[in-house]
Coordinates of C-alpha atoms in Angstrom, one line a residue:
Chain T
M12 CA -45.7 -29.5 -27.1
L13 CA -44.8 -28.4 -30.6
K14 CA -44.6 -25.0 -31.5
I15 CA -43.6 -22.4 -33.8
P16 CA -40.1 -21.4 -33.2
P17 CA -40.2 -18.0 -31.7
H18 CA -36.8 -16.8 -32.9
Q19 CA -36.3 -18.0 -36.1
V20 CA -35.3 -15.2 -38.7
A21 CA -34.3 -16.5 -41.9
G22 CA -35.0 -19.8 -43.8
H23 CA -38.7 -21.6 -44.7
Q24 CA -41.3 -21.1 -41.8
A25 CA -44.0 -22.6 -40.3
G26 CA -46.8 -20.7 -39.7
N27 CA -50.2 -20.2 -41.4
G28 CA -50.4 -23.9 -42.7
K29 CA -47.0 -23.5 -43.8
L30 CA -44.0 -26.7 -43.5
G31 CA -41.3 -25.6 -41.2
P32 CA -40.1 -26.1 -38.1
L33 CA -41.3 -26.7 -34.3
V34 CA -39.6 -26.6 -31.2
D35 CA -40.9 -28.2 -27.4
E36 CA -39.7 -27.0 -24.5
S37 CA -37.2 -29.6 -23.3
G38 CA -34.8 -27.5 -26.1
R39 CA -35.0 -29.8 -28.6
F40 CA -35.7 -28.0 -32.7
Y41 CA -37.7 -29.7 -35.2
K42 CA -36.3 -29.4 -38.7
P43 CA -38.4 -30.7 -41.7
L44 CA -36.2 -33.3 -43.5
Q45 CA -36.5 -31.3 -47.4
G46 CA -38.0 -34.4 -49.3
D47 CA -35.4 -33.7 -52.4
E48 CA -31.8 -34.5 -52.1
R49 CA -31.2 -31.7 -49.6
G50 CA -32.9 -33.5 -47.3
S51 CA -30.8 -36.6 -47.5
N52 CA -28.2 -35.0 -47.6
E53 CA -28.4 -32.5 -44.7
L54 CA -29.6 -36.1 -43.0
K55 CA -26.0 -37.5 -44.5
F56 CA -23.7 -34.3 -43.0
Y57 CA -25.5 -34.3 -39.3
T58 CA -25.3 -38.4 -39.0
S59 CA -21.1 -38.4 -40.4
F60 CA -20.3 -35.3 -38.8
S61 CA -21.7 -35.4 -35.2
S62 CA -20.1 -39.6 -34.7
D63 CA -16.3 -38.1 -36.6
S64 CA -13.6 -37.8 -34.4
R65 CA -11.3 -35.6 -36.5
I66 CA -13.8 -33.1 -35.3
P67 CA -11.9 -31.4 -32.3
E68 CA -14.0 -29.8 -29.5
H69 CA -13.4 -26.6 -29.9
I70 CA -15.3 -27.0 -33.4
S71 CA -18.5 -29.0 -32.5
K72 CA -19.6 -27.1 -30.0
F73 CA -20.4 -24.4 -33.6
F74 CA -22.5 -26.6 -34.7
P75 CA -25.8 -27.9 -33.1
T76 CA -26.4 -31.2 -31.5
F77 CA -28.1 -34.4 -33.7
Y78 CA -30.5 -36.6 -31.8
G79 CA -31.5 -38.5 -34.8
T80 CA -34.0 -38.7 -36.9
Q81 CA -38.1 -38.5 -36.0
L82 CA -42.1 -39.3 -37.4
I83 CA -43.7 -36.1 -36.0
E84 CA -47.0 -34.5 -36.8
A85 CA -45.8 -31.9 -40.3
S86 CA -46.8 -27.7 -39.2
D87 CA -48.5 -27.8 -42.7
G88 CA -51.0 -30.5 -41.1
S89 CA -50.4 -33.3 -43.9
G90 CA -49.0 -35.7 -40.9
L91 CA -46.8 -37.4 -39.9
K92 CA -43.5 -36.3 -42.5
P93 CA -39.8 -37.0 -40.7
H94 CA -37.6 -34.3 -39.3
L95 CA -33.7 -33.9 -38.4
V96 CA -33.9 -33.7 -34.2
L97 CA -31.0 -31.1 -33.5
E98 CA -30.6 -28.4 -30.0
D99 CA -32.9 -25.8 -30.4
L100 CA -30.0 -23.0 -30.4
S101 CA -32.6 -20.4 -29.1
I102 CA -33.3 -22.9 -25.8
G103 CA -32.4 -20.6 -22.6
R104 CA -32.3 -17.0 -24.0
V105 CA -35.5 -14.4 -23.4
N106 CA -34.6 -12.0 -25.8
P107 CA -31.9 -12.5 -27.7
S108 CA -30.9 -10.2 -31.1
I109 CA -30.0 -12.6 -33.9
V110 CA -28.1 -12.0 -37.3
D111 CA -28.0 -14.7 -40.1
I112 CA -25.4 -14.8 -42.5
K113 CA -25.2 -16.6 -45.3
M114 CA -21.5 -17.6 -45.9
G115 CA -19.3 -17.3 -49.6
S116 CA -19.3 -15.6 -52.5
R117 CA -21.3 -18.3 -54.2
T118 CA -23.7 -20.9 -52.9
W119 CA -23.4 -22.9 -55.5
A120 CA -21.1 -26.8 -55.6
P121 CA -19.4 -27.6 -58.3
E122 CA -21.5 -30.4 -59.2
A123 CA -24.7 -28.7 -58.3
S124 CA -27.2 -29.7 -62.1
E125 CA -26.7 -26.6 -63.9
E126 CA -30.5 -25.4 -63.3
Y127 CA -29.6 -25.2 -59.4
I128 CA -26.3 -23.9 -60.3
Q129 CA -27.8 -21.2 -62.7
K130 CA -30.6 -20.0 -59.8
C131 CA -28.3 -19.3 -56.9
L132 CA -25.6 -17.6 -59.0
K133 CA -27.9 -15.4 -59.5
K134 CA -29.2 -14.4 -56.8
D135 CA -25.6 -14.6 -55.6
R136 CA -25.2 -11.7 -58.3
E137 CA -28.0 -9.6 -57.1
T138 CA -27.2 -9.9 -53.6
S139 CA -24.4 -8.8 -51.7
S140 CA -22.6 -12.3 -51.6
L141 CA -20.3 -11.5 -54.8
P142 CA -19.4 -8.6 -53.2
L143 CA -18.8 -8.7 -49.7
G144 CA -18.4 -12.7 -49.4
F145 CA -21.2 -13.4 -47.5
R146 CA -25.1 -11.7 -47.7
L147 CA -27.4 -10.8 -44.4
S148 CA -30.3 -13.8 -44.6
G149 CA -32.3 -12.7 -42.4
I150 CA -32.1 -10.2 -38.8
Q151 CA -33.6 -9.7 -35.4
I152 CA -33.2 -6.7 -33.1
Y153 CA -33.8 -6.5 -29.9
G154 CA -34.8 -3.0 -28.5
N155 CA -36.3 -3.0 -25.3
K156 CA -39.9 -3.9 -23.4
E157 CA -41.9 -1.4 -25.0
S158 CA -40.1 -1.3 -28.4
G159 CA -39.6 -5.3 -28.5
Y160 CA -38.1 -6.9 -31.5
W161 CA -36.7 -4.7 -35.0
K162 CA -37.4 -7.6 -37.9
P163 CA -37.3 -5.7 -40.7
E164 CA -38.1 -8.0 -44.0
R165 CA -35.5 -10.5 -45.3
T166 CA -35.4 -9.4 -49.0
S167 CA -34.6 -5.9 -47.7
M168 CA -31.3 -7.3 -46.0
Q169 CA -29.9 -9.6 -48.6
N170 CA -28.5 -6.7 -51.3
L171 CA -27.1 -4.1 -48.8
P172 CA -23.8 -2.0 -49.8
A173 CA -20.8 -3.0 -47.4
E174 CA -21.5 0.4 -45.7
E175 CA -24.8 -0.5 -44.6
V176 CA -23.9 -3.7 -44.0
K177 CA -21.1 -2.3 -41.6
L178 CA -24.5 -0.1 -39.8
I179 CA -26.6 -2.9 -39.0
L180 CA -24.0 -4.9 -37.7
K181 CA -23.2 -1.8 -35.9
K182 CA -26.6 -1.1 -34.8
F183 CA -26.8 -5.7 -33.8
V184 CA -24.7 -4.1 -30.7
S185 CA -26.2 -0.9 -30.0
S186 CA -28.2 -0.2 -26.7
N187 CA -30.2 2.1 -29.0
T188 CA -34.3 0.5 -28.4
S189 CA -35.5 2.3 -32.0
T190 CA -33.4 0.4 -34.3
G191 CA -34.7 1.8 -38.2
M192 CA -32.3 1.7 -40.9
D193 CA -32.5 6.2 -40.1
L194 CA -30.5 6.0 -36.6
Q195 CA -27.3 6.5 -36.6
P196 CA -25.8 3.4 -33.5
D197 CA -24.1 3.8 -30.4
C198 CA -22.5 0.4 -29.6
A199 CA -22.7 0.1 -26.6
F200 CA -22.7 -3.7 -26.4
T201 CA -19.2 -3.8 -29.4
A202 CA -17.2 -4.6 -26.7
T203 CA -18.9 -7.6 -25.1
V204 CA -20.2 -8.9 -27.5
Y205 CA -17.9 -8.5 -30.0
G206 CA -14.9 -8.3 -28.2
G207 CA -13.6 -10.3 -25.5
S208 CA -11.6 -13.8 -25.5
T209 CA -14.4 -15.4 -25.1
G210 CA -16.6 -12.6 -27.4
I211 CA -18.0 -13.0 -31.2
L212 CA -14.8 -12.1 -32.8
S213 CA -12.8 -14.6 -30.6
Q214 CA -15.1 -17.1 -31.4
L215 CA -14.5 -16.2 -34.9
L216 CA -10.7 -16.7 -35.3
E217 CA -11.3 -19.5 -34.2
M218 CA -13.7 -21.1 -36.8
K219 CA -11.3 -19.6 -39.1
A220 CA -8.5 -21.6 -38.0
W221 CA -10.2 -24.9 -38.2
F222 CA -11.5 -23.7 -41.7
E223 CA -7.8 -22.5 -43.1
D224 CA -6.6 -26.5 -42.5
Q225 CA -9.9 -28.9 -42.6
T226 CA -10.6 -31.1 -45.8
M227 CA -12.8 -32.7 -45.3
Y228 CA -15.9 -31.0 -45.9
H229 CA -17.1 -27.7 -47.9
F230 CA -20.6 -25.7 -47.0
Y231 CA -21.6 -24.4 -49.2
S232 CA -25.3 -21.9 -49.1
C233 CA -25.1 -22.4 -44.8
S234 CA -25.2 -19.6 -42.8
I235 CA -22.9 -18.1 -39.4
L236 CA -25.4 -17.4 -36.9
I237 CA -24.9 -14.6 -34.4
M238 CA -26.8 -14.5 -31.4
F239 CA -26.4 -12.7 -27.9
E240 CA -28.9 -11.3 -25.2
K241 CA -29.7 -7.9 -25.2
G242 CA -31.4 -7.3 -21.9
L243 CA -28.6 -9.0 -20.1
A244 CA -25.5 -6.8 -21.3
L245 CA -28.0 -3.7 -20.6
E246 CA -27.9 -5.0 -16.8
G247 CA -23.6 -5.0 -17.7
Q248 CA -23.7 -9.1 -17.4
N249 CA -22.7 -11.0 -19.7
P250 CA -24.4 -11.0 -22.5
G251 CA -23.8 -14.5 -23.7
G252 CA -22.3 -13.3 -27.6
Q253 CA -22.3 -16.9 -29.7
I254 CA -21.9 -17.9 -32.9
K255 CA -23.6 -21.1 -34.4
L256 CA -23.0 -22.8 -37.6
I257 CA -26.3 -23.6 -39.7
D258 CA -27.9 -25.7 -42.8
F259 CA -26.0 -28.0 -44.1
A260 CA -28.4 -29.4 -46.9
H261 CA -25.6 -28.4 -50.1
V262 CA -22.5 -29.7 -47.5
I263 CA -20.2 -31.9 -49.8
E264 CA -16.7 -33.4 -49.4
G265 CA -13.5 -31.1 -49.6
R266 CA -11.9 -34.4 -51.4
G267 CA -8.5 -33.0 -49.8
V268 CA -9.3 -29.2 -50.4
I269 CA -9.9 -26.4 -47.7
D270 CA -12.9 -25.0 -48.0
H271 CA -11.7 -21.2 -49.8
N272 CA -14.9 -19.8 -50.6
F273 CA -16.2 -20.5 -47.0
L274 CA -13.3 -18.8 -45.2
G275 CA -12.9 -16.4 -47.4
G276 CA -16.2 -15.4 -47.1
L277 CA -15.1 -15.7 -43.3
C278 CA -12.5 -13.3 -43.0
S279 CA -14.1 -10.8 -44.9
L280 CA -17.3 -11.0 -42.2
I281 CA -14.1 -10.9 -39.6
K282 CA -13.1 -8.1 -41.0
F283 CA -16.4 -5.8 -40.6
I284 CA -16.5 -7.1 -36.6
S285 CA -12.6 -6.3 -37.3
E286 CA -13.5 -2.8 -37.5
I287 CA -16.3 -2.4 -36.0
L288 CA -14.3 -3.1 -32.9
T289 CA -11.7 -0.7 -34.1
A290 CA -13.5 2.2 -34.3
P291 CA -17.2 1.5 -33.7
N292 CA -17.9 5.8 -34.1
E293 CA -15.9 6.1 -37.4
Q294 CA -18.7 7.8 -39.9
K295 CA -18.8 6.6 -43.6
S296 CA -15.2 7.4 -45.5
L297 CA -14.9 5.1 -47.4
G298 CA -15.1 7.7 -50.4
S299 CA -11.6 9.9 -49.2
S300 CA -10.0 6.5 -49.4
V301 CA -9.9 5.2 -52.4
N302 CA -6.9 5.7 -54.4
G303 CA -7.7 6.0 -58.4
V304 CA -8.2 3.0 -59.5
N305 CA -11.8 1.6 -61.0
Chain L
M23 CA 18.7 -4.5 -78.1
L24 CA 15.6 -6.1 -77.0
K25 CA 14.8 -9.8 -76.8
I26 CA 12.1 -12.6 -75.8
P27 CA 12.3 -13.1 -72.6
P28 CA 13.8 -16.5 -71.9
H29 CA 11.6 -17.5 -69.0
Q30 CA 8.7 -16.5 -69.2
V31 CA 6.0 -19.5 -68.8
A32 CA 2.1 -18.0 -69.2
G33 CA 0.7 -15.3 -70.9
H34 CA 0.7 -13.9 -74.1
Q35 CA 4.4 -14.3 -75.9
A36 CA 6.3 -12.9 -78.8
G37 CA 7.8 -14.6 -81.1
N38 CA 6.5 -16.0 -84.8
G39 CA 5.9 -12.4 -85.2
K40 CA 3.3 -12.6 -82.0
L41 CA 2.5 -9.7 -79.7
G42 CA 4.6 -10.2 -76.4
P43 CA 6.9 -8.3 -73.8
L44 CA 9.9 -8.0 -74.3
V45 CA 13.3 -8.0 -72.2
D46 CA 16.5 -5.9 -72.7
E47 CA 20.0 -6.3 -70.6
S48 CA 19.2 -3.4 -68.4
G49 CA 16.4 -5.8 -66.7
R50 CA 13.1 -3.9 -67.9
F51 CA 10.4 -5.6 -69.4
Y52 CA 8.9 -4.2 -71.5
K53 CA 4.8 -5.1 -71.5
P54 CA 2.5 -4.6 -74.7
L55 CA -0.5 -2.2 -73.0
Q56 CA -3.4 -4.2 -74.2
G57 CA -5.4 -1.6 -76.5
D58 CA -8.1 -2.0 -74.5
E59 CA -9.6 -0.9 -71.1
R60 CA -7.4 -4.1 -70.3
G61 CA -4.4 -2.3 -71.4
S62 CA -5.5 1.0 -69.8
N63 CA -6.5 -0.5 -66.5
E64 CA -3.5 -2.0 -65.9
L65 CA -1.6 1.1 -66.2
K66 CA -3.9 2.7 -64.2
F67 CA -2.8 -0.2 -61.4
Y68 CA 0.5 0.6 -61.4
T69 CA 0.3 3.9 -61.4
S70 CA -1.7 4.2 -58.4
F71 CA -0.4 1.2 -56.7
S72 CA 3.3 2.4 -57.4
S73 CA 2.5 5.9 -55.5
D74 CA 0.4 4.9 -52.8
S75 CA 2.1 5.3 -49.8
R76 CA -0.1 2.9 -47.6
I77 CA 1.2 0.0 -48.9
P78 CA 3.8 -1.0 -46.6
E79 CA 7.7 -1.7 -48.1
H80 CA 7.3 -5.6 -47.2
I81 CA 4.9 -6.1 -49.1
S82 CA 5.3 -3.9 -52.6
K83 CA 8.4 -6.3 -52.7
F84 CA 6.2 -8.6 -54.3
F85 CA 5.0 -6.7 -56.8
P86 CA 7.6 -6.0 -60.2
T87 CA 9.0 -2.5 -59.8
F88 CA 6.7 0.1 -62.7
Y89 CA 9.0 2.4 -64.6
G90 CA 6.5 3.7 -66.4
T91 CA 5.2 3.4 -70.3
Q92 CA 7.4 3.6 -73.4
L93 CA 7.1 3.1 -76.9
I94 CA 9.0 0.2 -78.0
E95 CA 8.9 -1.5 -81.9
A96 CA 6.2 -3.7 -81.1
S97 CA 7.7 -7.1 -81.3
D98 CA 4.7 -8.3 -83.6
G99 CA 6.3 -5.7 -86.3
S100 CA 3.2 -3.1 -86.3
G101 CA 6.2 -0.5 -85.0
L102 CA 5.8 1.6 -82.2
K103 CA 3.7 1.0 -79.9
P104 CA 3.4 1.9 -76.0
H105 CA 4.4 -0.9 -73.3
L106 CA 4.3 -0.3 -70.0
V107 CA 8.3 -0.4 -68.4
L108 CA 8.2 -3.0 -65.7
E109 CA 11.1 -5.2 -64.0
D110 CA 13.2 -8.1 -65.7
L111 CA 11.4 -10.7 -62.1
S112 CA 14.1 -12.9 -63.7
I113 CA 17.0 -10.8 -64.1
G114 CA 19.7 -12.2 -62.5
R115 CA 18.3 -15.8 -62.5
V116 CA 20.6 -18.6 -64.6
N117 CA 17.6 -21.8 -65.0
P118 CA 15.0 -20.6 -63.1
S119 CA 11.9 -22.5 -61.9
I120 CA 9.1 -21.4 -61.9
V121 CA 5.1 -21.6 -61.8
D122 CA 2.3 -19.1 -62.8
I123 CA -0.4 -19.5 -61.1
K124 CA -3.8 -17.5 -61.5
M125 CA -5.9 -16.7 -58.3
G126 CA -9.2 -17.0 -56.6
S127 CA -12.0 -19.3 -57.4
R128 CA -13.2 -16.8 -59.4
T129 CA -11.4 -14.6 -62.3
W130 CA -14.2 -11.7 -62.6
A131 CA -15.2 -8.5 -60.9
P132 CA -18.9 -8.0 -60.4
E133 CA -18.7 -5.3 -62.8
A134 CA -17.4 -7.2 -66.4
S135 CA -19.4 -6.8 -68.8
E136 CA -21.7 -10.7 -69.1
E137 CA -19.7 -12.1 -72.1
Y138 CA -16.5 -11.5 -70.5
I139 CA -18.0 -12.9 -67.6
Q140 CA -19.8 -15.3 -69.0
K141 CA -16.9 -16.7 -71.0
C142 CA -14.4 -16.9 -67.6
L143 CA -17.3 -18.7 -65.8
K144 CA -16.9 -21.2 -68.0
K145 CA -13.3 -21.6 -67.9
D146 CA -13.1 -21.3 -64.0
R147 CA -15.5 -24.4 -63.8
E148 CA -13.7 -26.1 -66.1
T149 CA -10.3 -26.0 -64.5
S150 CA -8.9 -26.0 -61.1
S151 CA -9.4 -22.6 -59.6
L152 CA -13.7 -23.5 -58.8
P153 CA -12.1 -26.6 -56.9
L154 CA -9.1 -25.2 -55.7
G155 CA -9.2 -21.6 -55.4
F156 CA -6.8 -21.0 -58.1
R157 CA -5.1 -22.8 -60.9
L158 CA -2.0 -23.8 -63.0
S159 CA -1.5 -21.8 -65.7
G160 CA 1.9 -22.2 -66.9
I161 CA 5.4 -24.0 -65.4
Q162 CA 9.2 -24.7 -66.0
I163 CA 11.4 -26.9 -64.1
Y164 CA 14.6 -27.1 -64.2
G165 CA 16.6 -29.9 -65.0
N166 CA 20.1 -29.9 -65.2
K167 CA 22.0 -29.3 -67.9
E168 CA 21.7 -31.8 -70.1
S169 CA 17.8 -33.0 -70.1
G170 CA 17.0 -28.6 -69.3
Y171 CA 13.5 -27.6 -68.8
W172 CA 10.6 -29.3 -67.9
K173 CA 7.9 -27.4 -69.9
P174 CA 4.0 -29.0 -70.1
E175 CA 1.6 -27.8 -71.7
R176 CA 0.3 -25.0 -70.5
T177 CA -3.2 -26.2 -71.0
S178 CA -2.8 -29.9 -69.7
M179 CA -1.9 -28.1 -66.5
Q180 CA -5.2 -25.9 -65.7
N181 CA -7.2 -28.3 -65.0
L182 CA -5.7 -30.6 -62.9
P183 CA -7.3 -32.7 -59.6
A184 CA -6.0 -31.7 -56.3
E185 CA -3.9 -34.3 -55.6
E186 CA -2.0 -33.7 -59.0
V187 CA -2.1 -30.2 -58.7
K188 CA 0.4 -31.5 -55.5
L189 CA 2.2 -33.9 -57.8
I190 CA 3.8 -30.6 -59.8
L191 CA 3.9 -28.8 -56.6
K192 CA 6.0 -31.4 -55.0
K193 CA 8.2 -32.4 -58.7
F194 CA 8.7 -28.4 -58.4
V195 CA 11.1 -29.2 -55.4
S196 CA 12.6 -32.2 -56.2
S197 CA 16.2 -33.3 -57.6
N198 CA 14.5 -35.6 -60.2
T199 CA 16.2 -34.3 -63.4
S200 CA 13.5 -36.7 -65.6
T201 CA 10.2 -34.3 -63.7
G202 CA 7.5 -35.8 -66.8
M203 CA 4.7 -36.8 -65.2
D204 CA 4.8 -40.4 -64.9
L205 CA 7.7 -40.0 -61.9
Q206 CA 8.0 -39.7 -57.8
P207 CA 9.3 -37.0 -57.2
D208 CA 12.1 -37.1 -54.5
C209 CA 10.9 -33.8 -52.4
A210 CA 14.9 -32.9 -51.7
F211 CA 14.5 -29.3 -52.1
T212 CA 10.7 -29.0 -50.0
A213 CA 12.4 -27.5 -47.3
T214 CA 15.1 -25.7 -48.3
V215 CA 13.1 -23.6 -51.2
Y216 CA 9.7 -23.5 -49.3
G217 CA 10.4 -23.5 -45.8
G218 CA 12.5 -21.4 -43.3
S219 CA 11.6 -18.6 -42.1
T220 CA 12.5 -16.5 -45.8
G221 CA 11.0 -19.6 -47.3
I222 CA 8.1 -19.6 -50.5
L223 CA 5.3 -20.7 -47.2
S224 CA 6.8 -17.6 -45.4
Q225 CA 6.0 -14.8 -47.7
L226 CA 3.1 -16.4 -48.8
L227 CA 2.0 -15.7 -45.0
E228 CA 3.4 -12.7 -45.4
M229 CA 1.6 -12.2 -48.2
K230 CA -2.4 -13.9 -46.7
A231 CA -1.6 -11.5 -43.9
W232 CA -1.6 -8.3 -45.6
F233 CA -5.0 -9.9 -47.8
E234 CA -6.9 -9.8 -44.7
D235 CA -7.0 -6.8 -43.9
Q236 CA -6.6 -4.6 -47.1
T237 CA -9.6 -3.1 -48.6
M238 CA -7.9 -1.2 -51.6
Y239 CA -7.6 -3.3 -54.2
H240 CA -9.2 -6.3 -55.5
F241 CA -7.3 -8.8 -58.1
Y242 CA -9.1 -10.2 -60.5
S243 CA -7.3 -12.6 -62.7
C244 CA -4.0 -12.1 -61.7
S245 CA -1.1 -14.5 -60.5
I246 CA 1.5 -15.4 -57.9
L247 CA 4.7 -16.3 -59.3
I248 CA 6.8 -18.7 -57.8
M249 CA 10.5 -19.8 -58.8
F250 CA 13.5 -20.3 -57.2
E251 CA 17.7 -20.9 -59.4
K252 CA 17.5 -25.3 -58.6
G253 CA 20.9 -25.0 -59.4
L254 CA 22.1 -22.9 -56.0
A255 CA 19.6 -25.4 -54.8
L256 CA 21.9 -28.6 -56.0
E257 CA 25.1 -27.1 -54.5
G258 CA 24.0 -26.6 -51.2
Q259 CA 23.2 -22.2 -51.6
N260 CA 20.3 -20.9 -51.1
P261 CA 18.3 -21.6 -54.3
G262 CA 16.7 -17.5 -53.3
G263 CA 12.5 -19.2 -53.5
Q264 CA 10.5 -16.0 -54.4
I265 CA 7.1 -15.7 -54.5
K266 CA 5.9 -12.0 -57.4
L267 CA 2.0 -10.9 -58.0
I268 CA 2.3 -10.1 -61.3
D269 CA -0.7 -9.0 -64.1
F270 CA -3.0 -6.3 -62.9
A271 CA -5.0 -5.8 -65.9
H272 CA -8.2 -6.2 -63.8
V273 CA -7.5 -4.6 -60.7
I274 CA -10.4 -3.1 -59.3
E275 CA -11.8 -1.0 -56.2
G276 CA -11.7 -3.0 -52.8
R277 CA -14.4 -0.7 -52.1
G278 CA -13.7 -1.3 -48.2
V279 CA -14.4 -4.9 -48.4
I280 CA -11.0 -7.8 -48.7
D281 CA -10.1 -9.4 -51.3
H282 CA -12.1 -12.8 -50.5
N283 CA -11.9 -14.6 -53.4
F284 CA -7.8 -14.1 -53.6
L285 CA -7.2 -14.2 -49.9
G286 CA -9.6 -17.8 -49.9
G287 CA -7.8 -18.9 -53.5
L288 CA -4.2 -18.0 -51.1
C289 CA -5.2 -19.8 -48.1
S290 CA -5.8 -22.9 -50.5
L291 CA -2.8 -22.4 -51.7
I292 CA -0.7 -22.3 -48.3
K293 CA -2.3 -25.6 -47.2
F294 CA -1.2 -27.1 -50.2
I295 CA 2.6 -26.0 -49.7
S296 CA 2.3 -26.6 -46.1
E297 CA 1.0 -30.3 -46.2
I298 CA 4.5 -30.6 -48.2
L299 CA 6.6 -29.3 -45.8
T300 CA 4.5 -31.8 -43.3
A301 CA 4.9 -34.9 -45.6
P302 CA 6.7 -34.5 -49.0
N303 CA 7.0 -38.0 -49.0
E304 CA 3.1 -38.7 -48.4
Q305 CA 1.6 -41.2 -51.2
K306 CA -1.7 -40.4 -52.6
S307 CA -4.3 -41.4 -49.6
L308 CA -7.3 -39.0 -50.2
G309 CA -10.3 -41.9 -50.2
S310 CA -9.3 -43.6 -47.2
S311 CA -9.7 -40.5 -45.1
V312 CA -13.3 -39.0 -46.6
N313 CA -16.2 -40.3 -44.4
G314 CA -19.9 -41.2 -46.0
V315 CA -20.5 -37.3 -47.5
N316 CA -20.5 -36.5 -50.8

């Protein structure tokens, strides 16, 4: 029995007769193959990557497992359509808090069409991508049974300045049940989610080391998902903090050069998370640290 | 007695009645203050940076010492003009080999004028900047007394593909006296110039560690100079490999975010140098390492 994924925070979404991904109860995620070259490119990436012996296991674990393609009934009622069959990343999670971060200050590959480049460039300039090297593309933060999820409008997340992004990344690991933009986060789970030898920062650093070296793939317009289970954190258990890379419709060959665009954004994200870990309760203080250059 | 710098490889150059920098015999470099906001911005940067107590000594050594401004006779005969007074980076060098590398896949700041952005974007797309995260902006490689310097046309260096850039960076540390594009470099000085605890790679890694952390300045369109003395290398002495950062007309405030654009390009450059150190005599082999994604 296929259903709409309950925890999708970004991307095309099924429902209301629209085309979007579906999940089954066995832990598989069915993503409609986009009809244009984005679909064929993503399939090509998954096919190549999943059989690429140069990818070490400590890196391939950051990618969804790929099970091939399958014809299934599309969510928009248009009949049988080919879908990528992937691992459902939220399987086993009860009330996951999730943030989708689109990586890179540039979301377009040099060889893309002029029309596509201009569209992406405009959006990169209008959002946080250009200044921060990434943009928040979607988020859901679990509060508790009563409050449920805080799931702000995606468009309101994409063009936040550095201090607001930092605030969101603090709220993400806070125990506050009301998580609107107005509240000061308590950062209660900073150490257990972001910190530690298996926490989010460690995983990001592991990914960074690979990106400093690998010259096989350039990951334009792909996202890092950060997920954890607040329920477990509240009970003092390991909250299962995890990062995953998704959305590979715009991956191109690296041609012997590292993906400096993704890596730059990744280093920027790492700096945000590091600062939150170092000083979770620090208040805004940007203005005073600047020394006359503009 | 002021004269035209003998070892300038990029930037506006004096001579033939043109406006450009001058040097004196005491080791000072006089750079004309550009009349527009580039001049005032570069002066502002040097003034701020040189008195910024947050810059550790192991980082400030990568920047030219700043001695203020001075009115001197401009090289184009237009009379007294204000100049930045800086350290002459080639002082004490006899026959320096020098490469000027313009850093970042993007040479424009988000707040630049639309006209300037479009001009830079066009050039970034037409050169190596976009694919590699940096472009070779000028180079001189010393051969020997007879052959003198190999100093190719600057424009021919700016849009080379990865393999050609790697070849140039190999020629840079080779003992070959004829250094044209056609010759296979012997990479004789790879270890003594790029390697070792005080070599170029170590210095680049020191700079990288700072860029992963500092959120004060974003260095658009600035260059890394790599210099060494081939004469000393030929005699088996320490060739004095050194990196310096120059050209700060487009530095802006970091506003709490790392300079992911510069850092990405720096990581890309580091990867090139690392690969040359690991396998100096490796031949072109890009085609065979690619695995079906494009």
